[in-house]
Tab-separated table of C-alpha atoms and ligand atoms in Angstrom:
chain	number	residue	atom	x	y	z
A	12	UNK	CA	18.444	-0.282	-19.512
A	13	UNK	CA	20.002	1.909	-22.416
A	14	UNK	CA	22.894	4.057	-21.558
A	15	UNK	CA	23.427	7.277	-23.116
A	16	UNK	CA	26.175	9.851	-23.201
A	17	UNK	CA	25.057	12.852	-21.233
A	18	UNK	CA	25.387	16.300	-22.960
A	19	UNK	CA	27.249	18.650	-20.798
A	20	UNK	CA	25.237	21.621	-20.229
A	21	UNK	CA	26.295	25.120	-19.796
A	22	UNK	CA	24.865	26.633	-16.632
A	23	UNK	CA	23.837	29.914	-18.016
A	24	UNK	CA	22.929	32.478	-15.420
A	25	UNK	CA	19.286	32.747	-16.367
A	26	UNK	CA	18.903	29.055	-16.225
A	27	UNK	CA	20.613	28.876	-12.925
A	28	UNK	CA	18.174	31.356	-11.485
A	29	UNK	CA	15.101	29.311	-12.875
A	30	UNK	CA	16.682	26.123	-11.345
A	31	UNK	CA	16.941	27.902	-8.127
A	32	UNK	CA	13.158	29.122	-8.396
A	33	UNK	CA	12.036	25.736	-9.272
A	34	UNK	CA	13.763	23.913	-6.310
A	35	UNK	CA	12.381	26.669	-3.989
A	36	UNK	CA	8.829	26.110	-5.243
A	37	UNK	CA	9.261	22.581	-5.120
A	38	UNK	CA	10.538	22.610	-1.489
A	39	UNK	CA	7.485	24.628	-0.420
A	40	UNK	CA	4.980	22.352	-2.145
A	41	UNK	CA	6.507	19.047	-1.049
A	42	UNK	CA	5.143	18.599	2.111
A	43	UNK	CA	4.800	19.981	5.659
A	44	UNK	CA	5.351	16.789	7.460
A	45	UNK	CA	8.821	17.748	8.666
A	46	UNK	CA	7.251	18.302	12.090
A	47	UNK	CA	7.393	14.604	12.703
A	48	UNK	CA	9.597	12.903	10.245
A	49	UNK	CA	9.591	9.196	11.050
A	50	UNK	CA	13.036	8.046	10.868
A	51	UNK	CA	14.751	5.405	8.841
A	52	UNK	CA	18.020	4.292	10.298
A	53	UNK	CA	20.346	3.220	7.791
A	54	UNK	CA	23.524	1.259	7.508
A	55	UNK	CA	24.863	0.414	3.964
A	56	UNK	CA	27.199	-2.309	3.744
A	57	UNK	CA	29.077	-3.880	0.889
A	58	UNK	CA	26.496	-6.681	0.604
A	59	UNK	CA	24.176	-7.930	-2.076
A	60	UNK	CA	21.567	-8.428	0.728
A	61	UNK	CA	19.239	-5.700	2.395
A	62	UNK	CA	16.936	-5.811	5.437
A	63	UNK	CA	14.057	-3.795	5.696
A	64	UNK	CA	12.413	-3.343	9.062
A	65	UNK	CA	8.816	-1.952	10.052
A	66	UNK	CA	5.431	-2.616	10.314
A	67	UNK	CA	4.707	-4.890	7.479
A	68	UNK	CA	1.382	-5.043	5.606
A	69	UNK	CA	1.146	-8.562	4.211
A	70	UNK	CA	-2.579	-8.836	3.812
A	71	UNK	CA	-5.932	-7.162	4.446
A	72	UNK	CA	-5.914	-7.988	8.236
A	73	UNK	CA	-3.528	-5.185	9.258
A	74	UNK	CA	0.168	-5.037	9.871
A	75	UNK	CA	2.967	-7.007	11.650
A	76	UNK	CA	6.288	-5.834	13.096
A	77	UNK	CA	8.977	-7.646	11.307
A	78	UNK	CA	11.812	-7.657	8.652
A	79	UNK	CA	12.131	-8.454	4.945
A	80	UNK	CA	15.338	-9.834	3.593
A	81	UNK	CA	16.059	-8.745	-0.081
A	82	UNK	CA	18.350	-10.258	-2.360
A	83	UNK	CA	18.933	-9.853	-6.035
A	84	UNK	CA	15.884	-7.561	-6.139
A	85	UNK	CA	13.567	-10.246	-4.788
A	86	UNK	CA	12.105	-10.953	-1.304
A	87	UNK	CA	14.123	-13.747	-0.062
A	88	UNK	CA	12.675	-14.249	3.436
A	89	UNK	CA	10.154	-12.417	5.876
A	90	UNK	CA	10.044	-12.959	9.613
A	91	UNK	CA	11.045	-11.838	13.034
A	92	UNK	CA	13.870	-9.317	13.113
A	93	UNK	CA	16.262	-11.405	15.028
A	94	UNK	CA	15.739	-14.266	12.940
A	95	UNK	CA	16.199	-12.331	9.623
A	96	UNK	CA	19.312	-10.602	11.049
A	97	UNK	CA	20.980	-13.957	11.890
A	98	UNK	CA	20.365	-15.150	8.348
A	99	UNK	CA	22.133	-12.145	6.916
A	100	UNK	CA	24.505	-10.449	9.374
A	101	UNK	CA	26.290	-8.530	6.890
A	102	UNK	CA	23.235	-7.045	5.020
A	103	UNK	CA	22.677	-3.316	4.582
A	104	UNK	CA	19.963	-2.397	6.981
A	105	UNK	CA	16.926	0.133	6.569
A	106	UNK	CA	15.410	0.317	9.898
A	107	UNK	CA	11.882	1.892	9.669
A	108	UNK	CA	10.396	0.764	12.654
A	109	UNK	CA	8.035	3.466	13.278
A	110	UNK	CA	6.519	3.264	9.872
A	111	UNK	CA	4.238	1.043	7.805
A	112	UNK	CA	5.873	-1.127	4.962
A	113	UNK	CA	3.460	-2.103	1.912
A	114	UNK	CA	3.940	-3.591	-1.331
A	115	UNK	CA	4.736	-1.011	-3.919
A	116	UNK	CA	1.524	0.443	-5.497
A	117	UNK	CA	0.678	-0.788	-9.042
A	118	UNK	CA	-1.049	1.570	-11.345
A	119	UNK	CA	-2.647	-0.610	-14.037
A	120	UNK	CA	-3.965	2.223	-16.061
A	121	UNK	CA	-1.868	5.303	-17.012
A	122	UNK	CA	-0.716	6.723	-20.195
A	123	UNK	CA	2.836	7.640	-19.657
A	124	UNK	CA	3.154	9.414	-22.809
A	125	UNK	CA	0.113	11.465	-22.438
A	126	UNK	CA	-0.055	12.603	-18.770
A	127	UNK	CA	2.076	15.718	-18.548
A	128	UNK	CA	-0.510	18.389	-19.123
A	129	UNK	CA	-3.212	19.972	-16.951
A	130	UNK	CA	-7.059	19.113	-17.587
A	131	UNK	CA	-8.652	21.547	-20.195
A	132	UNK	CA	-10.735	23.967	-18.214
A	133	UNK	CA	-13.483	23.649	-20.707
A	134	UNK	CA	-13.913	19.984	-19.616
A	135	UNK	CA	-17.276	19.107	-18.414
A	136	UNK	CA	-19.060	15.816	-17.479
A	137	UNK	CA	-21.283	16.021	-20.487
A	138	UNK	CA	-20.121	13.180	-22.661
A	139	UNK	CA	-21.612	9.724	-22.904
A	140	UNK	CA	-18.790	8.172	-24.967
A	141	UNK	CA	-14.940	8.546	-25.271
A	142	UNK	CA	-15.280	9.179	-28.896
A	143	UNK	CA	-17.207	12.464	-28.053
A	144	UNK	CA	-14.436	14.228	-26.175
A	145	UNK	CA	-11.901	12.989	-28.575
A	146	UNK	CA	-13.548	14.827	-31.443
A	147	UNK	CA	-14.444	11.686	-33.496
A	148	UNK	CA	-18.264	11.536	-32.767
A	149	UNK	CA	-19.212	14.675	-34.431
A	150	UNK	CA	-18.676	18.506	-34.265
A	151	UNK	CA	-21.427	19.034	-31.743
A	152	UNK	CA	-19.046	17.853	-28.995
A	153	UNK	CA	-16.295	19.946	-27.617
A	154	UNK	CA	-13.183	18.215	-28.231
A	155	UNK	CA	-11.025	18.310	-25.007
A	156	UNK	CA	-7.414	19.540	-25.412
A	157	UNK	CA	-4.628	17.190	-24.722
A	158	UNK	CA	-1.053	16.556	-26.069
A	159	UNK	CA	1.587	13.967	-26.395
A	160	UNK	CA	4.650	14.115	-24.384
A	161	UNK	CA	7.788	13.627	-26.502
A	162	UNK	CA	10.973	14.004	-24.674
A	163	UNK	CA	12.330	11.586	-22.128
A	164	UNK	CA	13.010	14.246	-19.693
A	165	UNK	CA	9.307	14.869	-19.653
A	166	UNK	CA	8.391	11.130	-19.491
A	167	UNK	CA	10.846	10.819	-16.458
A	168	UNK	CA	9.000	13.562	-14.631
A	169	UNK	CA	5.577	11.667	-15.242
A	170	UNK	CA	7.048	8.638	-13.893
A	171	UNK	CA	8.650	10.400	-10.870
A	172	UNK	CA	5.204	11.808	-9.972
A	173	UNK	CA	4.097	8.217	-9.337
A	174	UNK	CA	7.279	6.885	-7.869
A	175	UNK	CA	7.304	9.501	-5.277
A	176	UNK	CA	3.837	8.567	-4.221
A	177	UNK	CA	4.827	4.930	-3.795
A	178	UNK	CA	4.119	3.393	-7.260
A	179	UNK	CA	6.449	1.004	-8.521
A	180	UNK	CA	4.730	-0.468	-11.627
A	181	UNK	CA	2.678	1.513	-14.146
A	182	UNK	CA	0.869	-0.122	-17.080
A	183	UNK	CA	0.093	1.907	-20.235
A	184	UNK	CA	1.759	2.563	-23.647
A	185	UNK	CA	4.990	4.482	-23.431
A	186	UNK	CA	7.159	5.779	-20.601
A	187	UNK	CA	10.961	5.499	-19.977
A	188	UNK	CA	13.318	2.998	-18.856
A	189	UNK	CA	14.391	3.018	-15.185
A	190	UNK	CA	12.260	4.383	-12.339
A	191	UNK	CA	8.977	2.462	-12.086
A	192	UNK	CA	8.654	-0.647	-13.882
A	193	UNK	CA	6.445	-0.200	-17.128
A	194	UNK	CA	3.782	-2.718	-18.208
A	195	UNK	CA	2.562	-2.632	-21.812
A	196	UNK	CA	3.480	-3.636	-25.242
A	197	UNK	CA	2.567	-3.857	-28.885
A	198	UNK	CA	4.080	-6.122	-31.456
A	199	UNK	CA	7.669	-4.546	-32.240
A	200	UNK	CA	8.039	-2.588	-28.964
A	201	UNK	CA	7.725	-5.049	-26.428
A	202	UNK	CA	11.361	-4.711	-25.317
A	203	UNK	CA	10.622	-1.478	-23.854
A	204	UNK	CA	8.551	-2.911	-21.114
A	205	UNK	CA	9.412	-4.745	-18.080
A	206	UNK	CA	6.089	-6.650	-17.914
A	207	UNK	CA	4.436	-7.538	-21.340
A	208	UNK	CA	0.634	-6.661	-21.380
A	209	UNK	CA	-1.213	-6.061	-24.522
A	210	UNK	CA	-2.197	-2.434	-25.054
A	211	UNK	CA	-4.327	-2.378	-28.005
A	212	UNK	CA	-6.043	0.636	-26.254
A	213	UNK	CA	-9.470	0.830	-28.179
A	214	UNK	CA	-9.966	-2.567	-29.748
A	215	UNK	CA	-13.473	-1.403	-31.309
A	216	UNK	CA	-11.340	1.265	-33.362
A	217	UNK	CA	-10.705	4.967	-32.664
A	218	UNK	CA	-14.182	5.476	-33.684
A	219	UNK	CA	-16.153	2.950	-32.029
A	220	UNK	CA	-19.427	5.057	-32.495
A	221	UNK	CA	-19.170	4.716	-36.198
A	222	UNK	CA	-17.768	1.018	-36.030
A	223	UNK	CA	-20.772	-0.223	-33.871
A	224	UNK	CA	-23.312	2.016	-35.241
A	225	UNK	CA	-25.185	-0.947	-37.094
A	226	UNK	CA	-26.120	-2.333	-33.706
A	227	UNK	CA	-28.765	-0.782	-31.282
A	228	UNK	CA	-29.859	-1.374	-27.706
A	229	UNK	CA	-31.019	-3.583	-26.586
A	230	UNK	CA	-29.051	-6.014	-28.591
A	231	UNK	CA	-30.765	-9.379	-29.820
A	232	UNK	CA	-29.383	-12.147	-27.643
A	233	UNK	CA	-27.199	-13.619	-30.503
A	234	UNK	CA	-25.911	-10.518	-31.669
A	235	UNK	CA	-22.144	-10.158	-31.127
A	236	UNK	CA	-18.834	-9.081	-32.690
A	237	UNK	CA	-15.141	-9.686	-31.961
A	238	UNK	CA	-12.897	-6.835	-31.114
A	239	UNK	CA	-10.340	-5.822	-33.714
A	240	UNK	CA	-8.396	-8.963	-34.580
A	241	UNK	CA	-5.058	-7.345	-34.259
A	242	UNK	CA	-4.860	-7.343	-30.470
A	243	UNK	CA	-4.225	-11.123	-30.776
A	244	UNK	CA	-0.737	-10.674	-32.266
A	245	UNK	CA	1.501	-11.922	-29.289
A	246	UNK	CA	1.715	-15.767	-29.659
A	247	UNK	CA	2.326	-16.229	-25.969
A	248	UNK	CA	-0.868	-14.333	-25.016
A	249	UNK	CA	0.083	-11.799	-22.482
A	250	UNK	CA	-2.792	-10.193	-20.464
A	251	UNK	CA	-4.875	-8.023	-22.441
A	252	UNK	CA	-5.727	-4.659	-20.928
A	253	UNK	CA	-8.218	-2.527	-23.159
A	254	UNK	CA	-10.341	0.440	-22.487
A	255	UNK	CA	-13.874	-0.908	-22.887
A	256	UNK	CA	-17.352	0.426	-22.211
A	257	UNK	CA	-15.762	3.932	-21.591
A	258	UNK	CA	-19.091	6.080	-21.409
A	259	UNK	CA	-22.664	5.683	-20.628
A	260	UNK	CA	-24.427	5.226	-24.041
A	261	UNK	CA	-25.494	2.263	-26.194
A	262	UNK	CA	-21.933	2.068	-27.849
A	263	UNK	CA	-20.316	1.753	-24.526
A	264	UNK	CA	-22.805	-0.910	-23.514
A	265	UNK	CA	-22.388	-2.906	-26.656
A	266	UNK	CA	-18.566	-2.721	-26.303
A	267	UNK	CA	-18.894	-4.240	-22.857
A	268	UNK	CA	-21.271	-7.019	-24.032
A	269	UNK	CA	-19.195	-7.886	-27.146
A	270	UNK	CA	-15.857	-7.900	-25.258
A	271	UNK	CA	-17.306	-10.167	-22.488
A	272	UNK	CA	-18.764	-12.387	-25.131
A	273	UNK	CA	-15.355	-12.627	-26.999
A	274	UNK	CA	-13.619	-13.457	-23.457
A	275	UNK	CA	-16.111	-16.242	-22.922
A	276	UNK	CA	-15.196	-17.759	-26.247
A	277	UNK	CA	-11.547	-17.360	-25.988
A	278	UNK	CA	-10.660	-18.171	-22.277
A	279	UNK	CA	-7.026	-18.880	-22.714
A	280	UNK	CA	-5.479	-15.691	-21.401
A	281	UNK	CA	-5.778	-13.184	-18.726
A	282	UNK	CA	-8.224	-10.291	-19.346
A	283	UNK	CA	-8.758	-6.937	-17.866
A	284	UNK	CA	-11.189	-4.217	-18.448
A	285	UNK	CA	-10.499	-0.658	-18.059
A	286	UNK	CA	-13.281	1.782	-17.213
A	287	UNK	CA	-16.556	-0.303	-17.719
A	288	UNK	CA	-18.868	2.570	-16.854
A	289	UNK	CA	-21.158	1.619	-19.494
A	290	UNK	CA	-21.354	-2.001	-18.426
A	291	UNK	CA	-24.898	-3.351	-17.935
A	292	UNK	CA	-25.931	-4.738	-14.729
A	293	UNK	CA	-25.906	-8.335	-16.059
A	294	UNK	CA	-22.405	-7.829	-17.744
A	295	UNK	CA	-21.091	-6.479	-14.458
A	296	UNK	CA	-22.276	-10.078	-12.938
A	297	UNK	CA	-20.389	-11.815	-15.680
A	298	UNK	CA	-16.865	-10.363	-14.735
A	299	UNK	CA	-16.300	-13.045	-11.807
A	300	UNK	CA	-17.159	-16.077	-13.779
A	301	UNK	CA	-15.062	-14.799	-16.748
A	302	UNK	CA	-12.193	-13.940	-14.372
A	303	UNK	CA	-11.966	-10.352	-15.822
A	304	UNK	CA	-10.489	-7.804	-13.455
A	305	UNK	CA	-12.345	-4.364	-13.681
A	306	UNK	CA	-9.684	-1.624	-13.720
A	307	UNK	CA	-11.544	1.414	-12.054
A	308	UNK	CA	-10.585	5.088	-12.633
A	309	UNK	CA	-13.282	6.928	-10.663
A	310	UNK	CA	-11.904	10.634	-11.026
A	311	UNK	CA	-11.621	10.213	-14.778
A	312	UNK	CA	-15.143	8.793	-15.185
A	313	UNK	CA	-16.725	11.584	-13.028
A	314	UNK	CA	-14.843	14.142	-14.880
A	315	UNK	CA	-15.928	13.055	-18.154
A	316	UNK	CA	-19.170	11.132	-17.803
A	317	UNK	CA	-20.699	12.335	-14.475
A	318	UNK	CA	-20.701	8.898	-13.105
A	319	UNK	CA	-18.657	5.780	-12.602
A	320	UNK	CA	-19.164	2.082	-12.450
A	321	UNK	CA	-21.377	0.578	-9.601
A	322	UNK	CA	-18.406	-0.855	-7.493
A	323	UNK	CA	-20.494	-2.086	-4.581
A	324	UNK	CA	-22.654	-4.149	-7.193
A	325	UNK	CA	-19.238	-5.374	-8.988
A	326	UNK	CA	-17.870	-6.301	-5.376
A	327	UNK	CA	-21.273	-7.988	-4.337
A	328	UNK	CA	-21.146	-9.992	-7.545
A	329	UNK	CA	-17.767	-11.252	-6.662
A	330	UNK	CA	-15.657	-9.139	-9.320
A	331	UNK	CA	-12.061	-8.383	-8.704
A	332	UNK	CA	-11.448	-4.759	-8.829
A	333	UNK	CA	-8.154	-2.677	-9.367
A	334	UNK	CA	-7.981	1.013	-9.090
A	335	UNK	CA	-5.992	3.368	-11.352
A	336	UNK	CA	-5.282	7.021	-12.090
A	337	UNK	CA	-5.754	7.270	-15.967
A	338	UNK	CA	-4.025	10.356	-17.339
A	339	UNK	CA	-3.505	13.811	-15.835
A	340	UNK	CA	-6.065	15.358	-18.281
A	341	UNK	CA	-8.998	13.926	-16.393
A	342	UNK	CA	-7.596	11.518	-13.716
A	343	UNK	CA	-5.599	11.684	-10.511
A	344	UNK	CA	-2.152	13.007	-10.316
A	345	UNK	CA	-1.205	9.831	-8.288
A	346	UNK	CA	-2.677	6.685	-6.704
A	347	UNK	CA	-2.838	8.287	-3.440
A	348	UNK	CA	-5.335	10.973	-4.949
A	349	UNK	CA	-7.286	8.143	-6.559
A	350	UNK	CA	-8.000	6.509	-3.185
A	351	UNK	CA	-9.331	9.774	-1.926
A	352	UNK	CA	-11.517	10.317	-4.887
A	353	UNK	CA	-12.742	6.641	-4.644
A	354	UNK	CA	-13.436	7.248	-1.004
A	355	UNK	CA	-15.320	10.420	-1.529
A	356	UNK	CA	-17.637	8.749	-4.114
A	357	UNK	CA	-17.901	5.846	-1.638
A	358	UNK	CA	-18.921	8.136	1.277
A	359	UNK	CA	-21.241	10.241	-0.634
A	360	UNK	CA	-23.049	7.704	-2.914
A	361	UNK	CA	-22.540	4.403	-1.712
A	362	UNK	CA	-23.089	4.826	1.909
A	363	UNK	CA	-19.474	3.885	2.813
A	364	UNK	CA	-19.651	0.497	1.395
A	365	UNK	CA	-16.048	0.138	0.623
A	366	UNK	CA	-13.381	-0.288	3.285
A	367	UNK	CA	-9.741	1.248	3.235
A	368	UNK	CA	-8.316	-2.188	2.952
A	369	UNK	CA	-10.287	-2.589	-0.231
A	370	UNK	CA	-8.462	0.391	-1.759
A	371	UNK	CA	-5.228	-1.026	-0.740
A	372	UNK	CA	-5.999	-4.362	-2.223
A	373	UNK	CA	-7.292	-2.758	-5.434
A	374	UNK	CA	-3.887	-1.040	-5.839
A	375	UNK	CA	-1.641	-4.126	-4.924
A	376	UNK	CA	-2.779	-7.743	-5.444
A	377	UNK	CA	-5.761	-6.958	-7.561
A	378	UNK	CA	-3.767	-4.515	-9.844
A	379	UNK	CA	-1.121	-7.079	-9.911
A	380	UNK	CA	-3.699	-9.867	-11.105
A	381	UNK	CA	-5.045	-7.420	-13.746
A	382	UNK	CA	-1.591	-7.502	-15.404
A	383	UNK	CA	-1.049	-11.191	-14.805
A	384	UNK	CA	1.907	-10.510	-12.574
A	385	UNK	CA	0.651	-11.628	-9.064
A	386	UNK	CA	3.178	-14.275	-8.820
A	387	UNK	CA	5.912	-11.597	-9.630
A	388	UNK	CA	5.011	-8.534	-7.545
A	389	UNK	CA	1.992	-6.943	-5.539
A	390	UNK	CA	2.560	-8.565	-2.208
A	391	UNK	CA	5.268	-8.969	0.706
A	392	UNK	CA	5.900	-12.541	-0.103
A	393	UNK	CA	8.819	-14.715	-0.498
A	394	UNK	CA	9.992	-14.997	-3.997
A	395	UNK	CA	8.365	-11.906	-5.384
A	396	UNK	CA	9.908	-8.831	-6.432
A	397	UNK	CA	10.948	-6.313	-3.458
A	398	UNK	CA	8.758	-3.720	-4.894
A	399	UNK	CA	8.129	-1.678	-1.529
A	400	UNK	CA	6.454	1.485	-0.388
A	401	UNK	CA	7.241	2.731	3.200
A	402	UNK	CA	4.862	5.346	4.535
A	403	UNK	CA	4.175	7.352	7.615
A	404	UNK	CA	2.278	5.460	10.434
A	405	UNK	CA	0.022	7.920	12.330
A	406	UNK	CA	-2.571	5.392	13.738
A	407	UNK	CA	-2.867	1.792	14.212
A	408	UNK	CA	-4.873	1.407	11.152
A	409	UNK	CA	-2.548	1.057	8.124
A	410	UNK	CA	-5.157	1.177	5.536
A	411	UNK	CA	-6.796	4.316	6.931
A	412	UNK	CA	-3.392	5.924	7.073
A	413	UNK	CA	-2.567	4.885	3.478
A	414	UNK	CA	-5.855	6.401	2.000
A	415	UNK	CA	-5.242	9.673	3.913
A	416	UNK	CA	-1.570	9.776	2.984
A	417	UNK	CA	-0.090	12.493	0.824
A	418	UNK	CA	3.219	12.248	-1.210
A	419	UNK	CA	4.971	13.889	1.873
A	420	UNK	CA	3.903	10.839	3.916
A	421	UNK	CA	5.673	8.426	1.667
A	422	UNK	CA	8.874	7.926	3.162
A	423	UNK	CA	10.744	5.652	0.798
A	424	UNK	CA	10.014	3.817	-2.673
A	425	UNK	CA	11.975	0.580	-3.430
A	426	UNK	CA	11.879	-1.036	-6.904
A	427	UNK	CA	13.499	-4.472	-7.246
A	428	UNK	CA	15.092	-3.944	-3.808
A	429	UNK	CA	16.710	-0.782	-4.938
A	430	UNK	CA	15.970	2.553	-2.892
A	431	UNK	CA	14.844	4.981	-5.712
A	432	UNK	CA	13.149	7.867	-3.691
A	433	UNK	CA	12.578	9.022	-0.424
A	434	UNK	CA	11.577	11.803	2.158
A	435	UNK	CA	14.755	13.704	3.207
A	436	UNK	CA	13.620	14.259	6.851
A	437	UNK	CA	13.338	10.570	7.472
A	438	UNK	CA	17.069	9.638	6.433
A	439	UNK	CA	20.575	10.830	7.385
A	440	UNK	CA	21.420	11.687	3.721
A	441	UNK	CA	24.989	11.366	4.350
A	442	UNK	CA	24.469	7.548	4.875
A	443	UNK	CA	22.687	6.950	1.502
A	444	UNK	CA	24.249	5.797	-1.611
A	445	UNK	CA	25.854	8.824	-3.656
A	446	UNK	CA	23.330	8.489	-6.501
A	447	UNK	CA	20.574	9.449	-3.930
A	448	UNK	CA	21.897	12.864	-3.460
A	449	UNK	CA	19.514	14.616	-5.909
A	450	UNK	CA	17.132	16.684	-4.028
A	451	UNK	CA	13.588	17.548	-5.299
A	452	UNK	CA	11.637	19.655	-2.696
A	453	UNK	CA	11.873	17.713	0.590
A	454	UNK	CA	12.552	14.531	-1.235
A	455	UNK	CA	15.486	12.769	-2.842
A	456	UNK	CA	15.747	10.363	-5.798
A	457	UNK	CA	18.308	7.969	-6.538
A	458	UNK	CA	19.518	8.248	-10.136
A	459	UNK	CA	22.760	8.009	-11.982
A	460	UNK	CA	21.890	10.399	-14.782
A	461	UNK	CA	25.323	10.453	-16.524
A	462	UNK	CA	25.070	6.735	-16.848
A	463	UNK	CA	21.385	6.177	-17.606
A	464	UNK	CA	19.911	9.394	-19.215
A	465	UNK	CA	20.576	12.037	-21.705
A	466	UNK	CA	19.808	14.705	-19.257
A	467	UNK	CA	20.961	16.124	-15.771
A	468	UNK	CA	18.965	16.656	-12.771
A	469	UNK	CA	19.170	20.527	-13.285
A	470	UNK	CA	17.607	19.830	-16.925
A	471	UNK	CA	14.950	17.611	-15.393
A	472	UNK	CA	13.734	20.531	-13.141
A	473	UNK	CA	13.965	23.262	-15.738
A	474	UNK	CA	12.364	21.093	-18.467
A	475	UNK	CA	9.323	20.506	-16.282
A	476	UNK	CA	8.359	23.911	-14.941
A	477	UNK	CA	5.082	23.762	-16.897
A	478	UNK	CA	4.096	20.184	-16.393
A	479	UNK	CA	1.808	18.642	-13.904
A	480	UNK	CA	3.608	19.143	-10.553
A	481	UNK	CA	5.095	16.175	-8.319
A	482	UNK	CA	3.689	17.499	-5.014
A	483	UNK	CA	0.964	20.149	-5.459
A	484	UNK	CA	-2.615	19.261	-6.635
A	485	UNK	CA	-2.807	22.388	-8.515
A	486	UNK	CA	-5.525	21.954	-11.317
A	487	UNK	CA	-6.043	18.380	-10.658
A	488	UNK	CA	-9.513	17.343	-12.075
A	489	UNK	CA	-12.300	17.550	-9.594
A	490	UNK	CA	-13.745	14.444	-8.142
A	491	UNK	CA	-17.413	15.820	-7.564
B	22	ZN	ZN1	-7.113	5.787	-20.421
């Protein structure tokens, strides 16, 4: 964590009014669940140990009432409440007995520096390759509008959008320190990332259409080509997580085949594959044997290409599938929204092949595996990071409840054992640490701005009035 001196801001009258308006709008939009706010009773003690009590989701079979003991950011033990309490009688306690406790969600495909803006209203699902909407495949294709986010105060807002919805790790180039944990890295900037994952986004170049134009479909059996060599720069071979086969045309199909050919010849690291819309049926069937995790972004696929990967076929073939949002320009605003889009596609096109627990696994243990961090996070398991999402229990089906959850149903998010955000109505705010006093709508966030950031809470609110919102789904891309 880098610490920077805060610049004291003068609260000009106009600014104060704008902040007040922003706070009121956020309050109105941030949820209507206050009718039945499930409570978390908190007792904070001078202790390096924390106990979290509730209905623990440890695997896809359901939940079990119990307690988690956290020390130094890690899960030290899990078990019956009395047994855990007797092991740590002086621990701070979060008793969220009426709620579900899940591993924090892991989003293995975002673009934290490119996810602050609304979808271009001209976007139509008319493309057959990423190069077309990016404007490099020729003037006949409409180039979609998007822009990079430059300021930390904007990047903070983007990560906050994910944190408030229960996400504890995001993979993708960029982002800020603090809040969610970032996975990513290119040679030279790896210190910015909590988990190293090689992010040479487009290994066949920024113009794969041109680079692969010498090949045609179908390929001869022995035709192949390595991805651009510079994604191999990290000597310790962290997981490789590129965008591959993003589209439906021949170029996309060739990317998929060439990438899997490469993986088969170089098996000594963890590989994932973001998108894969253009994977041929036979290449989907290679994923399992090659141990390549498919990182699925259904909303973004449907918005740009009018279709998505045949996930039932991938699962039947034994492939591991993770789920992710992609960016705000074509994807979901948070992972909960991505669950809903995935479920909509599943119900309307695949005859309800997927179960709700499939989505939960895609966003926890499979997402962790896609980033080679499954021994570090992604499960409620002894020794793993205490990355935790607590959400409202409405029925006895934790996975159904999760898939229908909105941001206002997320009661708390812990990263490395630290409470970072929560739903105000579920807590006695006077009992929380002082850094949790920052209100956003009906939620609070726990941040020491003066110590860790160059902006204040008021500046955060005022700087993001035109960004993709934290709670509303205003202008989110459609999933139809
Ligand atoms: Zn992407």
